[in-house]
């Protein structure tokens, strides 16, 4: 995992290649960071080589052609840019010229500072599936979260995914169907702890990092039955829906499902069934995003995948949302999850919510519903294999 | 013991009842508050300016008034509010600093009540109650 995250503006195998790459980077993308009322500084970072101060200054001077209009501030600039020079991996054979040169705008320091300070180990309030801090920051970056945005998580759980967005200055809110988790009640997820303490709730997590002012609200709600009035409220929806493995996939159910120990919401006694099919959940999520995101807003979520059957067609589609990226993270030998990023490119119209019925991708997509069985089938097969020799 | 946070009026302004058959008449939800809290939040004029166009202004005023926190908000939005810091501060107060800790939200059309406890509204409806 990277130490730092940069937004790449150009690269090349020589300074000339770098400069021409920089010259072809779109001006609209540079402009906000070169503005006359911003401050900046440029750093030269080298890997496997040391440069003298004079050599570094020369390199900075060579970038004069970049249209920086802001003021240089070496102490506390708003924007930091880095030239990264790669001199290979062999400390005994350091080349004279760099193998690769990159120029980027610094976004965050990967492992050391940001992720360490936001580590789940230190967090006051966690759940069974709280996301690792590094990944949650990557999700916020994919969501292009910025100051004064509103970011929403419909499967908010213990609120871990809200934290990076709040760190970037967005105001955050979420819903979850689980009353106890939202209220910070019930059994603890930490080893050696039985019940959750009084400071364990989502707002407390934000308070721990000084981000309390960005907390809007959380509600107990069913993501499949949203309670928002019509309108475009969210700049980003960033979420990790349950896959049905460690957390069950649920939605509110029928009063007729009462028998057989069906769970009921503690406060209102609404039955919560376990019949929320994964494929329906993603259709609902995409429709919800299409309806409530601002134009240009992003949906970022994890999609569980049974690797032997994976094909690109399985990624849920929607006429209002454009697929921006799809990145895999392996979970086991035969399962993975994919970080899907989509951007709203078209206004939602009523007929759009039924587009999945016309789409011939609907059938392979249904394969997701047996994700839980497939996940566990691999496990049981392996256990059977391991136990075989002892039986002979 | 730390004071409990509550539902903000910004959120209330976005919520609607989704009881079967009510459609857009499920907004705005009527607030009945048994415990209100006023809690300072850092003033951010840019955020407030961004939120104002997304708000249903009449509903915001009505909700603030029902809680006894109208705070001199005008009943109608006037032009040029972006530059009026006094006005933005009043809006900031109403949107983010007045919280409902305990109470209910009632669907104006069906009468269905959604509880707010420990500052968290519970919007769950059973299959039978909810819109298809």
Short mmCIF file of C-alpha atoms in Angstrom, two decimals:
data_model
loop_
_atom_site.label_atom_id
_atom_site.label_comp_id
_atom_site.label_asym_id
_atom_site.label_seq_id
_atom_site.Cartn_x
_atom_site.Cartn_y
_atom_site.Cartn_z
CA UNK A 1 0.00 0.00 0.00
CA UNK A 2 1.27 3.43 -0.96
CA UNK A 3 2.76 5.79 1.60
CA UNK A 4 1.09 8.78 0.02
CA UNK A 5 -1.67 9.44 -2.41
CA UNK A 6 -1.12 11.90 -5.26
CA UNK A 7 -3.26 13.08 -8.10
CA UNK A 8 -1.03 12.40 -11.09
CA UNK A 9 -0.61 15.33 -13.44
CA UNK A 10 2.18 14.02 -15.62
CA UNK A 11 4.92 11.51 -15.97
CA UNK A 12 7.78 10.52 -18.22
CA UNK A 13 11.04 8.64 -18.44
CA UNK A 14 12.96 11.85 -18.83
CA UNK A 15 12.41 15.47 -17.78
CA UNK A 16 11.39 16.36 -21.36
CA UNK A 17 8.79 13.61 -21.43
CA UNK A 18 7.49 14.77 -18.07
CA UNK A 19 7.16 18.37 -19.22
CA UNK A 20 5.31 17.45 -22.37
CA UNK A 21 3.05 15.14 -20.37
CA UNK A 22 2.33 18.04 -18.01
CA UNK A 23 1.58 20.35 -20.91
CA UNK A 24 -1.10 17.97 -22.10
CA UNK A 25 -2.83 17.66 -18.68
CA UNK A 26 -6.20 19.39 -18.99
CA UNK A 27 -6.21 22.98 -17.82
CA UNK A 28 -9.63 22.66 -16.12
CA UNK A 29 -8.20 20.04 -13.81
CA UNK A 30 -5.22 22.17 -12.86
CA UNK A 31 -6.97 25.51 -12.56
CA UNK A 32 -8.55 25.20 -9.09
CA UNK A 33 -5.16 24.52 -7.52
CA UNK A 34 -3.20 27.23 -9.31
CA UNK A 35 -5.59 30.04 -8.49
CA UNK A 36 -4.13 33.40 -7.55
CA UNK A 37 -5.62 33.30 -4.08
CA UNK A 38 -4.14 29.95 -3.11
CA UNK A 39 -0.79 29.08 -1.61
CA UNK A 40 1.42 26.22 -2.63
CA UNK A 41 4.81 24.64 -2.55
CA UNK A 42 6.67 22.15 -4.72
CA UNK A 43 8.68 19.30 -3.23
CA UNK A 44 11.24 17.13 -4.93
CA UNK A 45 11.21 13.55 -3.69
CA UNK A 46 13.65 10.92 -4.85
CA UNK A 47 13.66 7.19 -4.36
CA UNK A 48 17.04 5.50 -4.04
CA UNK A 49 19.07 8.67 -4.54
CA UNK A 50 19.91 11.82 -2.69
CA UNK A 51 20.00 15.20 -4.40
CA UNK A 52 21.72 18.34 -3.22
CA UNK A 53 19.63 21.39 -2.44
CA UNK A 54 21.03 23.02 -5.58
CA UNK A 55 19.91 20.11 -7.74
CA UNK A 56 16.44 20.27 -6.24
CA UNK A 57 16.10 23.99 -6.85
CA UNK A 58 17.12 23.47 -10.50
CA UNK A 59 14.30 21.01 -10.94
CA UNK A 60 11.76 23.33 -9.38
CA UNK A 61 12.92 26.16 -11.62
CA UNK A 62 12.45 23.96 -14.67
CA UNK A 63 8.74 23.83 -13.87
CA UNK A 64 8.34 27.55 -14.41
CA UNK A 65 6.20 26.89 -17.47
CA UNK A 66 3.39 25.63 -15.22
CA UNK A 67 0.75 28.37 -14.83
CA UNK A 68 0.97 28.77 -11.06
CA UNK A 69 -0.74 31.99 -10.05
CA UNK A 70 -0.79 31.48 -6.29
CA UNK A 71 1.80 32.44 -3.69
CA UNK A 72 4.54 30.14 -2.50
CA UNK A 73 4.23 29.22 1.16
CA UNK A 74 6.83 26.78 2.43
CA UNK A 75 5.41 26.43 5.93
CA UNK A 76 1.71 25.80 5.56
CA UNK A 77 0.60 25.82 1.93
CA UNK A 78 -2.91 24.91 0.85
CA UNK A 79 -1.59 22.76 -1.97
CA UNK A 80 1.53 20.66 -2.13
CA UNK A 81 2.93 19.37 -5.40
CA UNK A 82 5.64 16.77 -5.70
CA UNK A 83 8.09 15.76 -8.32
CA UNK A 84 8.83 12.10 -7.67
CA UNK A 85 11.98 10.66 -9.21
CA UNK A 86 12.38 6.90 -9.29
CA UNK A 87 15.97 5.64 -9.37
CA UNK A 88 15.15 1.96 -9.15
CA UNK A 89 15.34 -0.53 -6.33
CA UNK A 90 19.04 -1.44 -6.19
CA UNK A 91 20.99 0.73 -3.74
CA UNK A 92 24.23 -0.64 -5.17
CA UNK A 93 23.50 0.41 -8.72
CA UNK A 94 22.01 3.84 -8.70
CA UNK A 95 21.48 5.16 -12.22
CA UNK A 96 22.66 8.61 -13.17
CA UNK A 97 19.27 9.58 -14.55
CA UNK A 98 15.92 8.64 -13.06
CA UNK A 99 14.01 5.75 -14.61
CA UNK A 100 10.69 7.48 -14.12
CA UNK A 101 9.64 10.95 -13.10
CA UNK A 102 6.15 11.82 -11.86
CA UNK A 103 4.48 15.08 -11.00
CA UNK A 104 1.44 15.06 -8.78
CA UNK A 105 -0.69 17.00 -6.38
CA UNK A 106 -0.46 15.60 -2.87
CA UNK A 107 -3.78 14.36 -1.52
CA UNK A 108 -3.00 12.40 1.63
CA UNK A 109 -0.26 10.48 3.28
CA UNK A 110 -1.16 6.84 3.00
CA UNK A 111 -0.04 4.70 5.83
CA UNK A 112 1.91 6.78 8.28
CA UNK A 113 -0.08 9.78 9.37
CA UNK A 114 -3.66 9.74 8.17
CA UNK A 115 -4.35 6.08 8.37
CA UNK A 116 -2.46 5.62 11.61
CA UNK A 117 -4.34 8.38 13.31
CA UNK A 118 -7.67 7.07 12.03
CA UNK A 119 -6.86 3.42 12.73
CA UNK A 120 -9.81 1.26 13.63
CA UNK A 121 -7.79 -0.10 16.56
CA UNK A 122 -8.01 3.25 18.29
CA UNK A 123 -11.54 4.08 17.29
CA UNK A 124 -14.08 4.31 20.05
CA UNK A 125 -16.96 2.69 18.23
CA UNK A 126 -16.54 -0.30 15.91
CA UNK A 127 -18.65 -3.09 14.51
CA UNK A 128 -17.88 -6.58 13.20
CA UNK A 129 -17.21 -5.31 9.70
CA UNK A 130 -15.77 -1.83 10.30
CA UNK A 131 -13.66 -0.93 7.30
CA UNK A 132 -9.94 -0.50 7.54
CA UNK A 133 -9.05 3.20 7.66
CA UNK A 134 -6.94 3.18 4.50
CA UNK A 135 -9.69 1.71 2.37
CA UNK A 136 -12.26 4.11 3.73
CA UNK A 137 -10.07 7.04 2.67
CA UNK A 138 -9.68 5.56 -0.78
CA UNK A 139 -13.45 5.37 -1.01
CA UNK A 140 -13.80 9.05 -0.10
CA UNK A 141 -11.25 9.92 -2.77
CA UNK A 142 -13.16 7.91 -5.36
CA UNK A 143 -16.22 9.85 -4.30
CA UNK A 144 -14.35 13.11 -4.99
CA UNK A 145 -15.51 14.34 -1.60
CA UNK A 146 -14.75 17.97 -0.93
CA UNK A 147 -15.53 20.73 1.54
CA UNK A 148 -19.19 21.57 2.03
CA UNK A 149 -20.44 18.46 0.26
CA UNK A 150 -23.16 16.33 1.77
CA UNK A 151 -22.21 12.67 1.90
CA UNK A 152 -24.63 9.89 2.73
CA UNK A 153 -24.22 6.23 3.69
CA UNK A 154 -27.41 4.12 3.50
CA UNK A 155 -25.76 1.18 5.33
CA UNK A 156 -23.92 3.32 7.82
CA UNK A 157 -23.38 0.73 10.62
CA UNK A 158 -20.89 2.26 13.06
CA UNK A 159 -20.19 5.18 10.74
CA UNK A 160 -16.62 4.35 9.75
CA UNK A 161 -17.12 5.45 6.15
CA UNK A 162 -18.36 8.87 7.23
CA UNK A 163 -15.08 9.75 8.91
CA UNK A 164 -12.86 10.37 5.84
CA UNK A 165 -15.57 12.44 4.21
CA UNK A 166 -15.83 14.56 7.35
CA UNK A 167 -12.04 14.82 7.35
CA UNK A 168 -12.29 16.36 3.87
CA UNK A 169 -14.83 18.88 5.14
CA UNK A 170 -18.07 17.27 4.01
CA UNK A 171 -21.18 17.11 6.14
CA UNK A 172 -22.20 13.52 6.73
CA UNK A 173 -25.32 11.50 7.42
CA UNK A 174 -26.43 7.92 7.25
CA UNK A 175 -29.14 5.36 7.83
CA UNK A 176 -29.13 1.77 8.96
CA UNK A 177 -31.85 -0.78 9.51
CA UNK A 178 -30.23 -1.99 12.72
CA UNK A 179 -31.66 -0.03 15.65
CA UNK A 180 -29.06 -1.25 18.15
CA UNK A 181 -26.06 -0.40 16.04
CA UNK A 182 -27.30 3.10 15.22
CA UNK A 183 -28.04 3.77 18.89
CA UNK A 184 -24.72 2.33 19.98
CA UNK A 185 -26.36 -0.40 22.03
CA UNK A 186 -25.91 -4.09 22.31
CA UNK A 187 -22.92 -6.36 22.30
CA UNK A 188 -19.49 -5.00 21.66
CA UNK A 189 -17.32 -6.07 18.72
CA UNK A 190 -14.10 -5.68 20.69
CA UNK A 191 -12.49 -8.72 22.25
CA UNK A 192 -12.63 -8.57 26.05
CA UNK A 193 -15.59 -6.24 26.02
CA UNK A 194 -19.12 -7.41 26.54
CA UNK A 195 -21.43 -4.45 26.06
CA UNK A 196 -21.00 -1.17 24.26
CA UNK A 197 -20.21 1.78 26.50
CA UNK A 198 -21.95 5.15 26.57
CA UNK A 199 -19.45 6.85 24.29
CA UNK A 200 -19.89 4.35 21.51
CA UNK A 201 -21.98 5.82 18.78
CA UNK A 202 -21.39 7.40 15.43
CA UNK A 203 -21.23 10.98 16.64
CA UNK A 204 -18.69 9.97 19.27
CA UNK A 205 -16.48 8.54 16.53
CA UNK A 206 -16.46 11.89 14.77
CA UNK A 207 -15.90 13.71 18.05
CA UNK A 208 -12.84 11.55 18.66
CA UNK A 209 -11.23 13.14 15.59
CA UNK A 210 -12.50 16.66 16.15
CA UNK A 211 -14.95 16.29 13.28
CA UNK A 212 -18.15 16.61 15.27
CA UNK A 213 -19.31 19.74 13.46
CA UNK A 214 -19.68 17.73 10.25
CA UNK A 215 -22.14 15.29 11.80
CA UNK A 216 -25.64 15.87 10.50
CA UNK A 217 -27.83 12.95 11.51
CA UNK A 218 -28.29 9.21 11.41
CA UNK A 219 -31.64 7.50 11.22
CA UNK A 220 -33.04 4.03 11.62
CA UNK A 221 -34.35 3.30 8.13
CA UNK A 222 -34.62 0.62 5.50
CA UNK A 223 -32.43 1.38 2.48
CA UNK A 224 -35.00 -0.32 0.25
CA UNK A 225 -37.72 2.11 1.37
CA UNK A 226 -36.08 5.53 1.47
CA UNK A 227 -37.83 8.35 3.32
CA UNK A 228 -36.51 11.41 1.52
CA UNK A 229 -38.66 13.92 -0.28
CA UNK A 230 -37.97 14.36 -3.96
CA UNK A 231 -34.77 16.25 -4.63
CA UNK A 232 -31.03 16.13 -5.34
CA UNK A 233 -29.41 16.25 -1.96
CA UNK A 234 -26.26 14.22 -1.94
CA UNK A 235 -22.89 14.97 -3.51
CA UNK A 236 -21.69 11.48 -2.80
CA UNK A 237 -23.07 8.18 -1.57
CA UNK A 238 -20.29 6.08 -0.11
CA UNK A 239 -21.21 2.75 1.34
CA UNK A 240 -20.32 -0.85 2.08
CA UNK A 241 -23.59 -2.80 1.85
CA UNK A 242 -23.87 -6.09 3.76
CA UNK A 243 -22.97 -9.14 1.65
CA UNK A 244 -24.85 -11.58 3.80
CA UNK A 245 -21.74 -13.17 5.24
CA UNK A 246 -20.81 -11.45 8.49
CA UNK A 247 -23.76 -9.11 8.49
CA UNK A 248 -27.15 -10.26 7.28
CA UNK A 249 -28.91 -8.56 4.39
CA UNK A 250 -32.19 -7.31 5.73
CA UNK A 251 -35.15 -5.18 4.94
CA UNK A 252 -38.39 -4.54 6.77
CA UNK A 253 -40.82 -7.36 6.34
CA UNK A 254 -44.44 -8.22 6.52
CA UNK A 255 -46.45 -8.50 9.71
CA UNK A 256 -47.32 -11.98 8.45
CA UNK A 257 -43.73 -13.10 8.90
CA UNK A 258 -43.93 -12.89 12.67
CA UNK A 259 -43.53 -16.61 13.51
CA UNK A 260 -40.22 -18.44 13.67
CA UNK A 261 -38.46 -15.92 15.87
CA UNK A 262 -38.36 -13.15 13.30
CA UNK A 263 -36.41 -10.20 14.57
CA UNK A 264 -38.33 -7.06 15.40
CA UNK A 265 -37.08 -3.53 15.73
CA UNK A 266 -36.86 -2.85 19.50
CA UNK A 267 -38.69 0.45 19.39
CA UNK A 268 -41.43 0.12 16.83
CA UNK A 269 -41.68 -3.68 16.57
CA UNK A 270 -41.52 -3.52 12.80
CA UNK A 271 -40.50 -6.99 11.64
CA UNK A 272 -37.12 -7.14 9.96
CA UNK A 273 -36.91 -10.07 7.59
CA UNK A 274 -33.87 -11.70 6.08
CA UNK A 275 -35.21 -11.80 2.56
CA UNK A 276 -33.38 -8.93 0.94
CA UNK A 277 -31.85 -10.45 -2.15
CA UNK A 278 -28.45 -9.04 -2.99
CA UNK A 279 -29.43 -8.35 -6.59
CA UNK A 280 -32.48 -6.35 -5.44
CA UNK A 281 -30.30 -4.48 -2.99
CA UNK A 282 -27.98 -3.26 -5.72
CA UNK A 283 -30.85 -2.31 -8.02
CA UNK A 284 -32.36 -0.29 -5.16
CA UNK A 285 -28.99 1.29 -4.39
CA UNK A 286 -28.40 2.38 -7.97
CA UNK A 287 -31.93 3.75 -8.32
CA UNK A 288 -31.54 5.60 -5.06
CA UNK A 289 -28.23 7.08 -6.19
CA UNK A 290 -29.68 8.06 -9.55
CA UNK A 291 -32.58 9.82 -7.84
CA UNK A 292 -30.81 11.64 -5.03
CA UNK A 293 -27.30 12.44 -6.26
CA UNK A 294 -26.56 15.84 -7.75
CA UNK A 295 -25.51 15.71 -11.39
CA UNK A 296 -21.84 14.78 -11.35
CA UNK A 297 -22.19 13.23 -7.91
CA UNK A 298 -20.66 9.85 -7.17
CA UNK A 299 -21.73 6.47 -5.86
CA UNK A 300 -18.93 4.40 -4.36
CA UNK A 301 -19.66 0.93 -3.02
CA UNK A 302 -18.32 -2.59 -2.64
CA UNK A 303 -19.77 -5.38 -4.74
CA UNK A 304 -19.15 -8.94 -3.53
CA UNK A 305 -18.06 -11.33 -6.26
CA UNK A 306 -17.70 -15.07 -6.56
CA UNK A 307 -14.46 -15.10 -8.53
CA UNK A 308 -14.89 -18.30 -10.62
CA UNK A 309 -18.08 -16.83 -12.09
CA UNK A 310 -17.07 -13.20 -12.31
CA UNK A 311 -17.45 -11.34 -15.57
CA UNK A 312 -17.68 -7.64 -16.20
CA UNK A 313 -21.33 -7.91 -17.20
CA UNK A 314 -22.20 -8.66 -13.61
CA UNK A 315 -21.48 -5.08 -12.54
CA UNK A 316 -24.91 -3.47 -12.01
CA UNK A 317 -25.73 -0.77 -14.54
CA UNK A 318 -28.11 2.16 -14.65
CA UNK A 319 -28.95 4.60 -17.45
CA UNK A 320 -28.22 7.61 -15.20
CA UNK A 321 -24.91 6.37 -13.83
CA UNK A 322 -21.62 5.98 -15.65
CA UNK A 323 -19.11 3.41 -14.45
CA UNK A 324 -15.87 5.18 -13.55
CA UNK A 325 -13.85 2.39 -11.99
CA UNK A 326 -13.98 -1.17 -10.80
CA UNK A 327 -11.13 -2.40 -8.53
CA UNK A 328 -10.80 -5.83 -7.08
CA UNK A 329 -9.82 -6.80 -3.58
CA UNK A 330 -9.42 -10.49 -2.94
CA UNK A 331 -11.15 -11.84 0.14
CA UNK A 332 -10.41 -15.54 -0.20
CA UNK A 333 -9.36 -18.03 -2.85
CA UNK A 334 -12.74 -17.85 -4.57
CA UNK A 335 -14.30 -14.61 -3.41
CA UNK A 336 -13.47 -11.00 -3.83
CA UNK A 337 -15.12 -7.66 -3.59
CA UNK A 338 -14.95 -4.90 -6.13
CA UNK A 339 -14.86 -1.23 -5.37
CA UNK A 340 -17.29 0.26 -7.84
CA UNK A 341 -17.35 3.97 -8.57
CA UNK A 342 -20.15 5.49 -10.62
CA UNK A 343 -20.95 9.05 -11.56
CA UNK A 344 -24.39 10.49 -12.22
CA UNK A 345 -24.46 11.77 -15.77
CA UNK A 346 -28.18 12.02 -16.51
CA UNK A 347 -31.24 13.26 -14.65
CA UNK A 348 -33.50 10.57 -13.25
CA UNK A 349 -36.85 9.96 -14.90
CA UNK A 350 -39.52 7.62 -13.54
CA UNK A 351 -39.03 4.94 -16.18
CA UNK A 352 -35.34 4.64 -15.30
CA UNK A 353 -36.07 2.65 -12.17
CA UNK A 354 -37.26 -0.29 -14.29
CA UNK A 355 -34.33 -0.32 -16.70
CA UNK A 356 -32.87 -3.43 -15.09
CA UNK A 357 -35.89 -5.43 -16.25
CA UNK A 358 -35.15 -4.64 -19.88
CA UNK A 359 -31.48 -5.21 -19.45
CA UNK A 360 -30.26 -8.67 -20.39
CA UNK A 361 -27.61 -8.42 -17.71
CA UNK A 362 -30.30 -9.10 -15.12
CA UNK A 363 -29.84 -12.87 -15.30
CA UNK A 364 -26.08 -13.18 -14.71
CA UNK A 365 -26.56 -10.56 -12.03
CA UNK A 366 -28.93 -12.82 -10.13
CA UNK A 367 -25.99 -15.08 -9.49
CA UNK A 368 -25.10 -12.67 -6.72
CA UNK A 369 -28.03 -13.94 -4.69
CA UNK A 370 -26.30 -17.22 -4.01
CA UNK A 371 -23.12 -15.42 -2.99
CA UNK A 372 -23.55 -16.58 0.58
CA UNK A 373 -23.90 -20.26 -0.40
CA UNK A 374 -20.96 -20.07 -2.78
CA UNK A 375 -18.84 -18.36 -0.16
CA UNK A 376 -19.55 -21.07 2.37
CA UNK A 377 -19.42 -23.94 -0.12
CA UNK A 378 -15.74 -23.25 -0.64
CA UNK A 379 -15.18 -23.27 3.08
CA UNK A 380 -16.99 -26.56 3.69
CA UNK A 381 -15.19 -28.25 0.78
CA UNK A 382 -11.84 -27.19 2.17
CA UNK A 383 -12.68 -28.43 5.64
CA UNK A 384 -13.79 -31.78 4.20
CA UNK A 385 -10.50 -32.03 2.29
CA UNK A 386 -8.48 -31.28 5.38
CA UNK A 387 -10.30 -33.84 7.45
CA UNK A 388 -9.93 -36.65 4.90
CA UNK A 389 -6.48 -38.04 5.85
CA UNK A 390 -7.51 -38.50 9.49
CA UNK A 391 -10.37 -40.72 8.37
CA UNK A 392 -8.20 -43.19 6.51
CA UNK B 1 -23.22 12.29 31.43
CA UNK B 2 -22.88 13.95 28.05
CA UNK B 3 -25.99 15.62 26.65
CA UNK B 4 -27.58 13.68 23.83
CA UNK B 5 -27.46 14.94 20.27
CA UNK B 6 -30.70 15.35 18.35
CA UNK B 7 -32.26 15.50 14.91
CA UNK B 8 -31.43 18.70 13.07
CA UNK B 9 -33.93 20.77 11.17
CA UNK B 10 -31.81 20.46 8.04
CA UNK B 11 -32.46 16.71 8.09
CA UNK B 12 -36.13 17.18 8.97
CA UNK B 13 -36.47 19.35 5.87
CA UNK B 14 -35.41 16.43 3.67
CA UNK B 15 -37.57 13.75 5.30
CA UNK B 16 -40.88 12.56 4.01
CA UNK B 17 -43.33 9.89 5.04
CA UNK B 18 -43.42 6.97 2.60
CA UNK B 19 -46.62 5.40 3.87
CA UNK B 20 -48.48 3.70 1.03
CA UNK B 21 -50.52 6.15 -1.00
CA UNK B 22 -49.37 9.45 0.49
CA UNK B 23 -46.81 10.42 -2.18
CA UNK B 24 -45.65 14.03 -1.96
CA UNK B 25 -48.31 14.77 0.67
CA UNK B 26 -46.10 12.97 3.17
CA UNK B 27 -44.04 16.14 3.51
CA UNK B 28 -43.39 17.95 5.74
CA UNK B 29 -43.58 15.75 8.80
CA UNK B 30 -45.12 17.41 11.82
CA UNK B 31 -42.73 17.61 14.73
CA UNK B 32 -43.88 17.00 18.28
CA UNK B 33 -40.87 17.53 20.53
CA UNK B 34 -40.73 16.61 24.19
CA UNK B 35 -37.04 17.43 24.49
CA UNK B 36 -35.13 20.00 22.45
CA UNK B 37 -31.49 20.89 22.66
CA UNK B 38 -29.64 23.91 21.32
CA UNK B 39 -26.02 23.12 20.64
CA UNK B 40 -23.43 25.44 19.04
CA UNK B 41 -21.91 24.36 15.73
CA UNK B 42 -19.11 26.22 13.92
CA UNK B 43 -20.60 28.71 11.49
CA UNK B 44 -19.71 27.94 7.88
CA UNK B 45 -21.29 30.50 5.54
CA UNK B 46 -20.34 28.56 2.39
CA UNK B 47 -22.16 25.48 3.56
CA UNK B 48 -25.24 27.44 4.59
CA UNK B 49 -25.30 29.24 1.23
CA UNK B 50 -25.15 25.89 -0.54
CA UNK B 51 -27.97 24.42 1.51
CA UNK B 52 -30.49 27.21 1.22
CA UNK B 53 -31.51 26.42 -2.39
CA UNK B 54 -32.07 22.77 -1.43
CA UNK B 55 -34.45 23.65 1.38
CA UNK B 56 -38.21 23.86 1.24
CA UNK B 57 -38.23 27.28 2.85
CA UNK B 58 -41.82 27.39 4.10
CA UNK B 59 -41.42 23.99 5.76
CA UNK B 60 -38.21 25.11 7.43
CA UNK B 61 -39.84 28.19 8.86
CA UNK B 62 -42.86 26.17 10.00
CA UNK B 63 -40.67 23.58 11.71
CA UNK B 64 -38.52 26.19 13.47
CA UNK B 65 -41.62 28.00 14.64
CA UNK B 66 -43.23 24.81 15.95
CA UNK B 67 -40.20 24.31 18.15
CA UNK B 68 -40.29 27.88 19.39
CA UNK B 69 -37.04 28.69 17.59
CA UNK B 70 -38.12 30.80 14.67
CA UNK B 71 -35.10 33.01 15.44
CA UNK B 72 -36.28 35.90 13.29
CA UNK B 73 -36.16 33.91 10.08
CA UNK B 74 -38.07 35.73 7.35
CA UNK B 75 -41.04 33.81 6.00
CA UNK B 76 -39.81 34.37 2.49
CA UNK B 77 -36.34 34.13 1.06
CA UNK B 78 -35.08 37.45 -0.18
CA UNK B 79 -32.66 37.99 -3.02
CA UNK B 80 -29.03 38.60 -2.26
CA UNK B 81 -29.08 36.48 0.88
CA UNK B 82 -25.65 35.07 -0.01
CA UNK B 83 -24.00 38.28 1.11
CA UNK B 84 -26.06 38.86 4.21
CA UNK B 85 -24.00 37.39 7.04
CA UNK B 86 -26.58 38.15 9.71
CA UNK B 87 -29.17 36.27 7.75
CA UNK B 88 -26.83 33.35 7.07
CA UNK B 89 -26.07 33.09 10.77
CA UNK B 90 -29.77 32.87 11.58
CA UNK B 91 -30.22 30.15 8.97
CA UNK B 92 -27.16 28.32 10.29
CA UNK B 93 -28.67 28.38 13.77
CA UNK B 94 -31.99 26.97 12.66
CA UNK B 95 -30.54 24.34 10.32
CA UNK B 96 -27.78 22.97 12.52
CA UNK B 97 -28.05 24.14 16.12
CA UNK B 98 -31.62 23.35 17.11
CA UNK B 99 -32.02 19.63 17.77
CA UNK B 100 -34.95 17.39 18.64
CA UNK B 101 -33.76 14.81 21.17
CA UNK B 102 -37.06 13.17 22.03
CA UNK B 103 -40.37 13.40 20.24
CA UNK B 104 -42.21 12.25 17.17
CA UNK B 105 -42.58 13.01 13.49
CA UNK B 106 -46.08 12.65 12.11
CA UNK B 107 -47.12 12.03 8.54
CA UNK B 108 -49.48 14.90 7.70
CA UNK B 109 -51.56 12.74 5.38
CA UNK B 110 -51.85 9.35 7.09
CA UNK B 111 -51.23 10.35 10.69
CA UNK B 112 -48.61 7.62 11.06
CA UNK B 113 -46.13 8.49 13.80
CA UNK B 114 -42.37 7.98 13.59
CA UNK B 115 -40.61 8.12 16.96
CA UNK B 116 -37.44 10.10 17.69
CA UNK B 117 -35.50 8.68 20.59
CA UNK B 118 -32.03 9.70 21.74
CA UNK B 119 -32.08 12.11 18.81
CA UNK B 120 -32.54 9.39 16.19
CA UNK B 121 -35.70 9.23 14.09
CA UNK B 122 -37.00 5.73 13.34
CA UNK B 123 -38.51 5.66 9.85
CA UNK B 124 -39.18 1.91 9.62
CA UNK B 125 -42.47 0.81 8.12
CA UNK B 126 -43.69 -2.74 7.65
CA UNK B 127 -44.29 -4.09 4.12
CA UNK B 128 -48.01 -3.49 4.46
CA UNK B 129 -47.62 0.13 5.47
CA UNK B 130 -45.01 1.14 2.95
CA UNK B 131 -45.40 2.30 -0.60
CA UNK B 132 -44.66 -0.42 -3.15
#
